[in-house]
mmCIF file of C-alpha atoms in Angstrom:
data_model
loop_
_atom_site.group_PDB
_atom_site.id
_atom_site.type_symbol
_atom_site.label_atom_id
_atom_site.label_comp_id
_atom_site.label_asym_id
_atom_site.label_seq_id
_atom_site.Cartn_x
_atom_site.Cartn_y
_atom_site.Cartn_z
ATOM 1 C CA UNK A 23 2.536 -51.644 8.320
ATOM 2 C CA UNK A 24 3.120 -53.021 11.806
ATOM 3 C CA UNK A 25 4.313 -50.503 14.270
ATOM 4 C CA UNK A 26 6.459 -51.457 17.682
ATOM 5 C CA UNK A 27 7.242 -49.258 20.282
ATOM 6 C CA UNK A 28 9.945 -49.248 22.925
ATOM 7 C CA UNK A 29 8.901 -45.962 25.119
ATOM 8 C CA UNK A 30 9.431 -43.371 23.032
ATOM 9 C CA UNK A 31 11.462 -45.103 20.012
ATOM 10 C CA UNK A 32 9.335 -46.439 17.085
ATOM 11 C CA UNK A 33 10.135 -49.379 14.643
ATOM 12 C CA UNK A 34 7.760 -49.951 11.812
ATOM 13 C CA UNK A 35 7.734 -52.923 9.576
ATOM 14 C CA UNK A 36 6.036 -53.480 5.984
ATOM 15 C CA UNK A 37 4.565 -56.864 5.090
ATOM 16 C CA UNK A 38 5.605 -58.582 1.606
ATOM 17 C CA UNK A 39 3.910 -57.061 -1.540
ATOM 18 C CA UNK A 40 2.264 -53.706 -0.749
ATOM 19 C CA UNK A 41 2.876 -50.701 -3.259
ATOM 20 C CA UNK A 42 6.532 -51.341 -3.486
ATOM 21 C CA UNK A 43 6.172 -55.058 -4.088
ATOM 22 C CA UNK A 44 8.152 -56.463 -1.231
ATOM 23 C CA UNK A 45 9.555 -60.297 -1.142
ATOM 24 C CA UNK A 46 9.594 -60.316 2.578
ATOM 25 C CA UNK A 47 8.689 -57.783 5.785
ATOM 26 C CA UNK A 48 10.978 -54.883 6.061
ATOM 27 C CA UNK A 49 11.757 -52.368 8.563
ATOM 28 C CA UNK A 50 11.141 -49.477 6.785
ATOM 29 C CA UNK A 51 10.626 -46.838 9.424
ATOM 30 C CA UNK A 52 12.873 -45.580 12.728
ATOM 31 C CA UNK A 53 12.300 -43.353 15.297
ATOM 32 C CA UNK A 54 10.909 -41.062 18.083
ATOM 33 C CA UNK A 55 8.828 -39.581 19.576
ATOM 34 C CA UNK A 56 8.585 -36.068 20.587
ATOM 35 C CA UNK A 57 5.282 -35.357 22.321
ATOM 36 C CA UNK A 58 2.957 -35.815 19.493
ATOM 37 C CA UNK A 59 5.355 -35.636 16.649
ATOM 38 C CA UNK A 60 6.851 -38.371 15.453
ATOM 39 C CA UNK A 61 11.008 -37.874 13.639
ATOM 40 C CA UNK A 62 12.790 -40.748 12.343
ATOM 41 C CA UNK A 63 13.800 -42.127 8.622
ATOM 42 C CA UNK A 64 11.580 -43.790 6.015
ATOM 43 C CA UNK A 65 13.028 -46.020 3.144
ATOM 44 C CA UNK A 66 10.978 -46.241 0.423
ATOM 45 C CA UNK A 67 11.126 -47.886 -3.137
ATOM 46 C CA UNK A 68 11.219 -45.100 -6.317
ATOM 47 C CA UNK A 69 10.964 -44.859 -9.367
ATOM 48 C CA UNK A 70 13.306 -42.666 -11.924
ATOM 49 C CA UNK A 71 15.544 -42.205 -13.942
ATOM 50 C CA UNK A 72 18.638 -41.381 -12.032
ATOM 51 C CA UNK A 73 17.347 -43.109 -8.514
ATOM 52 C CA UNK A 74 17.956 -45.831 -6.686
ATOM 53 C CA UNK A 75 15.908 -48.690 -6.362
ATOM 54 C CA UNK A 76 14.859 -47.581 -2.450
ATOM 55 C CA UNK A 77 16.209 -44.414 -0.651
ATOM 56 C CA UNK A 78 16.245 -43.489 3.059
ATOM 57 C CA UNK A 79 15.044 -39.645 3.982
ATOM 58 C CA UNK A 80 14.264 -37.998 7.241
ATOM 59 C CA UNK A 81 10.492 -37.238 7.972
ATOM 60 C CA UNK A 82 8.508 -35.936 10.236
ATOM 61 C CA UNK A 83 4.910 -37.048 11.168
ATOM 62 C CA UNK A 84 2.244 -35.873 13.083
ATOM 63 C CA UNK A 85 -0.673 -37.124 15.152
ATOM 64 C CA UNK A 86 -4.027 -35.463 13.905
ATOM 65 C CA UNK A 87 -6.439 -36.332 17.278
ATOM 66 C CA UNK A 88 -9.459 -35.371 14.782
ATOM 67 C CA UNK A 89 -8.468 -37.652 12.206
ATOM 68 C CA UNK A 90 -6.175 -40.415 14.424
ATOM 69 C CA UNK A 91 -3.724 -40.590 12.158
ATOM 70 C CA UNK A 92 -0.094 -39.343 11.282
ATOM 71 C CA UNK A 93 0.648 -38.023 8.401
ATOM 72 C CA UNK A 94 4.090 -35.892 7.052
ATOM 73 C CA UNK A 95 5.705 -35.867 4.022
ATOM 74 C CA UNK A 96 8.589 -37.219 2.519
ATOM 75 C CA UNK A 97 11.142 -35.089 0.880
ATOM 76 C CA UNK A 98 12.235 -37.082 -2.118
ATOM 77 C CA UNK A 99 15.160 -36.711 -4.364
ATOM 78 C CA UNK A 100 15.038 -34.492 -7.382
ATOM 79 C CA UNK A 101 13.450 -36.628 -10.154
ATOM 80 C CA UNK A 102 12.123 -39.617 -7.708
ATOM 81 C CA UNK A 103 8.760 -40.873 -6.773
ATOM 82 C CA UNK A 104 7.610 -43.270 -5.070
ATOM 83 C CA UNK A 105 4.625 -45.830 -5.021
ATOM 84 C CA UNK A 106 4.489 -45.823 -1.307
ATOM 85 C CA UNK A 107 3.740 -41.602 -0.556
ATOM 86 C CA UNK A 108 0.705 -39.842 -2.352
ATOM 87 C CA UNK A 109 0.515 -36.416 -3.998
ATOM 88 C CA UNK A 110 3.938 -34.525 -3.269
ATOM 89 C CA UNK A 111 5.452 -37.214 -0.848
ATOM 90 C CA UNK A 112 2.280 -37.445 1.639
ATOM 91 C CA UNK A 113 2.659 -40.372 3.740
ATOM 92 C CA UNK A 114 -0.170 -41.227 5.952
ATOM 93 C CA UNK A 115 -0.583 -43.824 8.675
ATOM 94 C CA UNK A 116 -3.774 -44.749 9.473
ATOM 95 C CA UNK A 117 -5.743 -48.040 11.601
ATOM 96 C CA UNK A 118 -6.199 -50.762 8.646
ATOM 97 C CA UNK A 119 -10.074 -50.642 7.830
ATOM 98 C CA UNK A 120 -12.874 -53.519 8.239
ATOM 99 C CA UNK A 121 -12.183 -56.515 5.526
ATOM 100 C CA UNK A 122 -14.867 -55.789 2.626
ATOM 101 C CA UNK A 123 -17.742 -56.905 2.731
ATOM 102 C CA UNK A 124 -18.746 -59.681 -0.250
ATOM 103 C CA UNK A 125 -18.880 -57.699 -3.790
ATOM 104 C CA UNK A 126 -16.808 -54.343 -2.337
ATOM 105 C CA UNK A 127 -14.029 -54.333 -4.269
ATOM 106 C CA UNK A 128 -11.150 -55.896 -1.787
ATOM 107 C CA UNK A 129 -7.940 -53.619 -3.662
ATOM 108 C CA UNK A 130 -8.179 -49.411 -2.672
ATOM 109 C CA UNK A 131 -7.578 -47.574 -5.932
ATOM 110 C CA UNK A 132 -4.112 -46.697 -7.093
ATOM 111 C CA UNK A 133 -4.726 -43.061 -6.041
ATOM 112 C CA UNK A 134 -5.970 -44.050 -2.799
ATOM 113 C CA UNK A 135 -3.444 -46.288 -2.215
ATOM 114 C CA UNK A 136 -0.631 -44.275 -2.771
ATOM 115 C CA UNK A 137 -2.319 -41.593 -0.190
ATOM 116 C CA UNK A 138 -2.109 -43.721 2.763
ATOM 117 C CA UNK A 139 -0.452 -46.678 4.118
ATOM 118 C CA UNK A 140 -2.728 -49.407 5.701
ATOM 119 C CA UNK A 141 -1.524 -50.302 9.606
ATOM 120 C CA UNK A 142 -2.213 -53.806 10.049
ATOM 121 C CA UNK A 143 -2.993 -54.953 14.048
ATOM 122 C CA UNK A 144 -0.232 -55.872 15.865
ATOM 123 C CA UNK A 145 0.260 -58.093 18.453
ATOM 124 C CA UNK A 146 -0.142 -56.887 22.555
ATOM 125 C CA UNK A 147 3.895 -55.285 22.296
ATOM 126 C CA UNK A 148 3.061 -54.127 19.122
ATOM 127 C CA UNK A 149 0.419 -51.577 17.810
ATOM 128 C CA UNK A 150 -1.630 -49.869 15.144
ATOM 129 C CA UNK A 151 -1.202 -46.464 14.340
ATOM 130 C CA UNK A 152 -4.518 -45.686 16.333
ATOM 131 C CA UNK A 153 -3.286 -47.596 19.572
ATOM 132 C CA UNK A 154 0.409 -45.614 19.256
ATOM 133 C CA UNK A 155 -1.669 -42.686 19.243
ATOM 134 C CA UNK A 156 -4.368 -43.452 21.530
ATOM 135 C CA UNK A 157 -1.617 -43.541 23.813
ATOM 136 C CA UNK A 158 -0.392 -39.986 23.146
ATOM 137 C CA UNK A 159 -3.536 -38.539 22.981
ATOM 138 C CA UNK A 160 -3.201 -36.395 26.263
ATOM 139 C CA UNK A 161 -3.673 -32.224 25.227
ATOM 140 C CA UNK A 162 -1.442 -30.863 24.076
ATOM 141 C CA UNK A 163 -0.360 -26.936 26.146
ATOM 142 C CA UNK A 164 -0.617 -24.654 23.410
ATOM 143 C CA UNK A 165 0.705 -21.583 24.755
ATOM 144 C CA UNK A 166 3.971 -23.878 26.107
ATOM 145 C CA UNK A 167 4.363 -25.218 22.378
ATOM 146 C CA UNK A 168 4.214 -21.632 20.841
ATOM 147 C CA UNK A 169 6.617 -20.261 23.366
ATOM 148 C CA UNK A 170 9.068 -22.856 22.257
ATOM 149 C CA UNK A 171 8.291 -22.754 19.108
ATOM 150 C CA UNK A 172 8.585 -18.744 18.377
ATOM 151 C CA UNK A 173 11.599 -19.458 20.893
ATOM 152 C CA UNK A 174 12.890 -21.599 17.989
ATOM 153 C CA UNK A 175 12.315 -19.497 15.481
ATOM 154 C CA UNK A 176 14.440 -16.934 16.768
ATOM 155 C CA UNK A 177 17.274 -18.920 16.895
ATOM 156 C CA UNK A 178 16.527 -20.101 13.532
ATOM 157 C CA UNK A 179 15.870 -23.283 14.140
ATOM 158 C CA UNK A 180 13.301 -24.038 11.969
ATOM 159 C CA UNK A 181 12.581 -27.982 12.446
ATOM 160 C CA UNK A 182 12.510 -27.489 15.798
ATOM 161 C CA UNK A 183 9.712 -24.692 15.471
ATOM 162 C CA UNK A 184 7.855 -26.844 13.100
ATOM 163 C CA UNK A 185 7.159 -29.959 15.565
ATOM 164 C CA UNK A 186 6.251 -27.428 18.273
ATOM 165 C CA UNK A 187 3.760 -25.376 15.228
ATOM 166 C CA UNK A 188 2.771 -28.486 14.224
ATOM 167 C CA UNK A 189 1.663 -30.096 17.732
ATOM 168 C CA UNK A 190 -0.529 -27.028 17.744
ATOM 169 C CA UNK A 191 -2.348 -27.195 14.844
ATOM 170 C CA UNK A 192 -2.496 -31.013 14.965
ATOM 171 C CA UNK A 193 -4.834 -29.827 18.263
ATOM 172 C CA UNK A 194 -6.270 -26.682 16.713
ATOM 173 C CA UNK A 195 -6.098 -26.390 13.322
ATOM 174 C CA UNK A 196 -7.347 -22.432 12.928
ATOM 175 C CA UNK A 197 -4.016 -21.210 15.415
ATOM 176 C CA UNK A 198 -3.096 -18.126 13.718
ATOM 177 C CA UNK A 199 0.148 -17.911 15.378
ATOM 178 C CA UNK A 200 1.097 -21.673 14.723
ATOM 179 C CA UNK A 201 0.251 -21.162 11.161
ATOM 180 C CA UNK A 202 2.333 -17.555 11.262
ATOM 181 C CA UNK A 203 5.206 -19.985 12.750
ATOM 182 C CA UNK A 204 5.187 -22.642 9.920
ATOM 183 C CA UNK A 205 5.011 -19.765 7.349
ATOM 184 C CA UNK A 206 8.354 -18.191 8.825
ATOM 185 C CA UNK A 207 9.406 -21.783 9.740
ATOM 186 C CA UNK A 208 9.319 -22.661 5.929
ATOM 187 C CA UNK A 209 10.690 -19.422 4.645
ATOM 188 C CA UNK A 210 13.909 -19.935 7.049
ATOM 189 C CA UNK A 211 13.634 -23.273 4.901
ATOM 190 C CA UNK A 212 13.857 -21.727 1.448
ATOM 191 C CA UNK A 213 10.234 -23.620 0.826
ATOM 192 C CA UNK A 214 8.766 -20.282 -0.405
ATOM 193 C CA UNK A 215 5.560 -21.813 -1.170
ATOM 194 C CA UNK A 216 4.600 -23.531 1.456
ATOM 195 C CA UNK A 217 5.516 -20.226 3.434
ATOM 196 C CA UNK A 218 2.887 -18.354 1.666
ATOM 197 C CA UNK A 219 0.326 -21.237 2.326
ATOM 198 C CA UNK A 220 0.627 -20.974 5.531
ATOM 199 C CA UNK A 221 0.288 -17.064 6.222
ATOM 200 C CA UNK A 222 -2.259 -16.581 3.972
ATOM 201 C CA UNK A 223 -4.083 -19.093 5.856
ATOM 202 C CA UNK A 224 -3.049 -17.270 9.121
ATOM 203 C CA UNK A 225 -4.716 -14.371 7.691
ATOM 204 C CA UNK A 226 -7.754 -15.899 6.619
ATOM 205 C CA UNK A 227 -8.150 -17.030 10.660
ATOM 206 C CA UNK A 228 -6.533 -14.134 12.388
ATOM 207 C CA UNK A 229 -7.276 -11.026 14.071
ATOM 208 C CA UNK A 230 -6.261 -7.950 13.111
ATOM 209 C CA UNK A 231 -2.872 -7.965 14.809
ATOM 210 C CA UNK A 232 -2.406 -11.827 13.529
ATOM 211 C CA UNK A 233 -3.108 -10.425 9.535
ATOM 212 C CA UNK A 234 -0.506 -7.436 10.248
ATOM 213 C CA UNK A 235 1.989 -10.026 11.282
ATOM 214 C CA UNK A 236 1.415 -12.659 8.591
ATOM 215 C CA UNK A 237 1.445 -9.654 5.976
ATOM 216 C CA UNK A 238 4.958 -8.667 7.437
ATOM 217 C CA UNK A 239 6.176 -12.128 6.920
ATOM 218 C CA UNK A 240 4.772 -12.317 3.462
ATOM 219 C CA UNK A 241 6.748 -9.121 2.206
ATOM 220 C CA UNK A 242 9.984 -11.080 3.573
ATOM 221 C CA UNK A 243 9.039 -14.222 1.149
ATOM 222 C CA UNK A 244 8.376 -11.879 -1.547
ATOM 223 C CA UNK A 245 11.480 -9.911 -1.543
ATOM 224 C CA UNK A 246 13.322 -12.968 -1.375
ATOM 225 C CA UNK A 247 11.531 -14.566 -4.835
ATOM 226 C CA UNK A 248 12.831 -11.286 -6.033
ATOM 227 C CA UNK A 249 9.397 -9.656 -6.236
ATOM 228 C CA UNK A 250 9.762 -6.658 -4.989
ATOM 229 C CA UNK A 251 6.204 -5.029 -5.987
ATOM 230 C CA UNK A 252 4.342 -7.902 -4.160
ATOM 231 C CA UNK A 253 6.643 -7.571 -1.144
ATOM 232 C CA UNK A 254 5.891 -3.307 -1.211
ATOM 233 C CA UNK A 255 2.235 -4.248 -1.315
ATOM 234 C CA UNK A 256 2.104 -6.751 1.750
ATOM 235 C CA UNK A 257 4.563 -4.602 3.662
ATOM 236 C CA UNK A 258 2.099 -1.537 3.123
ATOM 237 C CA UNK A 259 -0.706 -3.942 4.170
ATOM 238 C CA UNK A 260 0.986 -4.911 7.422
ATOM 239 C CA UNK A 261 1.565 -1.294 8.271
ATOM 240 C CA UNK A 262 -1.913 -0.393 7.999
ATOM 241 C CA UNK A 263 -2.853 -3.088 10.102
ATOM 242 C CA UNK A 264 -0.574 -1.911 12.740
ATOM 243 C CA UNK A 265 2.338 -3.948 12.408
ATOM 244 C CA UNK A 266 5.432 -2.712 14.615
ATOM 245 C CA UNK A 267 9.224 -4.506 14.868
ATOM 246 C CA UNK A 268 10.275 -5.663 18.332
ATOM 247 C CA UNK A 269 12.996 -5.177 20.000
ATOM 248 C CA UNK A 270 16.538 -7.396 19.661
ATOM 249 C CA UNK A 271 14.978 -10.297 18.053
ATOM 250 C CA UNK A 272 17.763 -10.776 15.168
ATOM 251 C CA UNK A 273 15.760 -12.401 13.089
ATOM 252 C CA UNK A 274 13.106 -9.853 12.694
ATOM 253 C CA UNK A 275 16.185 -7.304 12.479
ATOM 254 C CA UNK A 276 17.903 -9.539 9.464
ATOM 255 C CA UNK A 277 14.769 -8.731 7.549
ATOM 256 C CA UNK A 278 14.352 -5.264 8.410
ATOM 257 C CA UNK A 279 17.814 -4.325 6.669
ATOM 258 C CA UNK A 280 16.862 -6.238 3.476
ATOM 259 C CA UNK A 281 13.716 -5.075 3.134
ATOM 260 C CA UNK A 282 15.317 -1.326 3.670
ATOM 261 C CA UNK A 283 17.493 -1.983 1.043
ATOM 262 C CA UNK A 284 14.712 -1.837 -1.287
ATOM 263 C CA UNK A 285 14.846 2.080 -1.759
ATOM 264 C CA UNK A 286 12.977 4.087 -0.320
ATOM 265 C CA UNK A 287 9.110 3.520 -0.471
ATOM 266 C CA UNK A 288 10.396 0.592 1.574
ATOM 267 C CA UNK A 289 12.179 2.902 3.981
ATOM 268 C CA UNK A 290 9.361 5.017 4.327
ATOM 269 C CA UNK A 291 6.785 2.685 5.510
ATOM 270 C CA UNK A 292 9.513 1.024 7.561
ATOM 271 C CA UNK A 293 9.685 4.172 9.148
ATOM 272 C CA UNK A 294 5.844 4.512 9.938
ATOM 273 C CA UNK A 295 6.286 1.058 11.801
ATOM 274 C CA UNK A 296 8.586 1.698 13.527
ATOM 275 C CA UNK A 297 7.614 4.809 15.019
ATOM 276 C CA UNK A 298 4.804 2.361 16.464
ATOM 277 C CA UNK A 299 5.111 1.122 20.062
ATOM 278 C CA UNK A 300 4.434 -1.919 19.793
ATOM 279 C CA UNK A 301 2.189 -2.973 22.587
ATOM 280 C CA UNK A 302 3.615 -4.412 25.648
ATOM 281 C CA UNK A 303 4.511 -7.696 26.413
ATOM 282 C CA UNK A 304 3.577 -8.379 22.332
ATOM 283 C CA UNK A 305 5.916 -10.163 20.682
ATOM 284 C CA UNK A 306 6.098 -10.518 16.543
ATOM 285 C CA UNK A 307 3.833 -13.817 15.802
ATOM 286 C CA UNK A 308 6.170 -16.082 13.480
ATOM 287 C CA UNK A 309 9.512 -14.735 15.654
ATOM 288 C CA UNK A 310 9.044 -14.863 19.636
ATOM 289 C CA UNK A 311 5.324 -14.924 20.291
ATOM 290 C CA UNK A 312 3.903 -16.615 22.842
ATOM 291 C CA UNK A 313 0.449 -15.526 22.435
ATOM 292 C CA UNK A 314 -1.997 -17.963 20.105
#
């Protein structure tokens, strides 16, 4: 694919042939930048029953400085797939590799090449993926992203705290409170799995207070997949740990009155918690923190 930037806006192009056999080059991705995260459409060709021949869907992509590419994925329609994204929509934009050398094989593998798409080099206006983000490579201020992120969050905006999550952990990949973020982030999303991905792995990297917070979060998923035992277990665990309720922050408040609803095991460790103070200037992790 042949990317083209205008300042901020991005246009990229697919050559004829490729995975979704092209006659000519298409534009098949629009958009902009924000920072390091890339939001625009994608069309791409499917496959299915009841699906169109191509479809258009939003998508967000971001720059990985370790790796030095952008990758997202791609939210397809019930029932759709496509040739062009890898394992559950991935789509990954990467610097085209080295031509073989004599007796490699010169075609990547079909699972390999429905993992990533090959950036061709463009000309001087143009670029690869790697010269796009070579040129948004500068650091990225963590505790500026989580403050709008968190900020996000509690206004339930959840795509917007996902590109400011996801600029962190595109820079530092172990952020307990940018993985907290995307947990709650997808949860306000209804994407209960991917929610539980993410604070279990803010638990695995956390501190103590980062495990209390990401165990509070998990008792909301839980209790909204109807589990209720799960959600009594993690809510106990998050207790223990120390976990305490801010003040005014509706969101955390929402889930405080369905998770008393519960009866009143709930209630009672609810209570414990919030006879906590929580500690000043510490906001919950996942709904207002600023702290990593």
């Amino acid at each position: 694919m042949e990317l083209r930037t205008d300042g901020d806006h991005l246009v990229g192009t697919a050559p004829a042939g490729g995975p979704c056999n092209l006659s000519g080059a298409e534009q098949v991705l629009t958009g902009d930048f924000q920072d390091n995260v890339f939001v625009g459409t994608v069309t791409v060709c499917q496959s299915g029953e009841a699906c169109e021949l191509t479809g258009t869907y939003p998508v967000l992509l971001v720059y990985n400085i370790e790796d030095r590419v952008f990758a997202g994925r791609v939210k397809l329609e019930p029932g759709c797939g496509s040739d062009a994204l890898g394992d559950k929509g991935l789509l990954v934009l990467r610097a085209a590799t080295p031509e073989p050398t004599q007796g490699a094989p010169a075609t990547p593998q079909p699972a390999e090449r429905q993992a990533q798409v090959p950036v061709q080099i463009a000309p001087p206006s143009s670029g690869s993926a790697a010269q796009v983000a070579a040129q948004r490579r500068e650091a990225v201020d963590v505790p500026a992203a989580l403050k709008l992120g968190h900020q996000a969050l509690a206004a339930k905006n959840a795509l917007g705290a996902t590109q400011q999550f996801q600029l962190v952990l595109a820079q530092d990949k172990n952020n307990a409170s940018a993985l907290t973020g995307m947990g709650v982030a997808s949860f306000l999303r209804n994407q209960q799995g991917d929610a539980l991905r993410y604070l279990e792995l803010a638990r695995n990297v956390g501190n103590l207070q980062a495990r209390a917070e990401a165990s509070f979060w998990m008792a909301c998923v839980r209790l909204a997949e109807r589990q209720p035992k799960p959600a009594q277990d993690a809510l106990r665990r998050a207790v223990k740990e120390g976990w305490s309720p801010p003040e005014d922050n509706a969101l955390v408040d929402r889930e405080l009155q369905r998770l008393s609803g519960e009866g009143p095991l709930f209630e009672q460790l609810l209570k414990e918690a919030r006879g906590r103070k929580r500690a000043q200037g510490r906001d919950p992790q996942g709904a207002g923190s600023v702290s990593p």
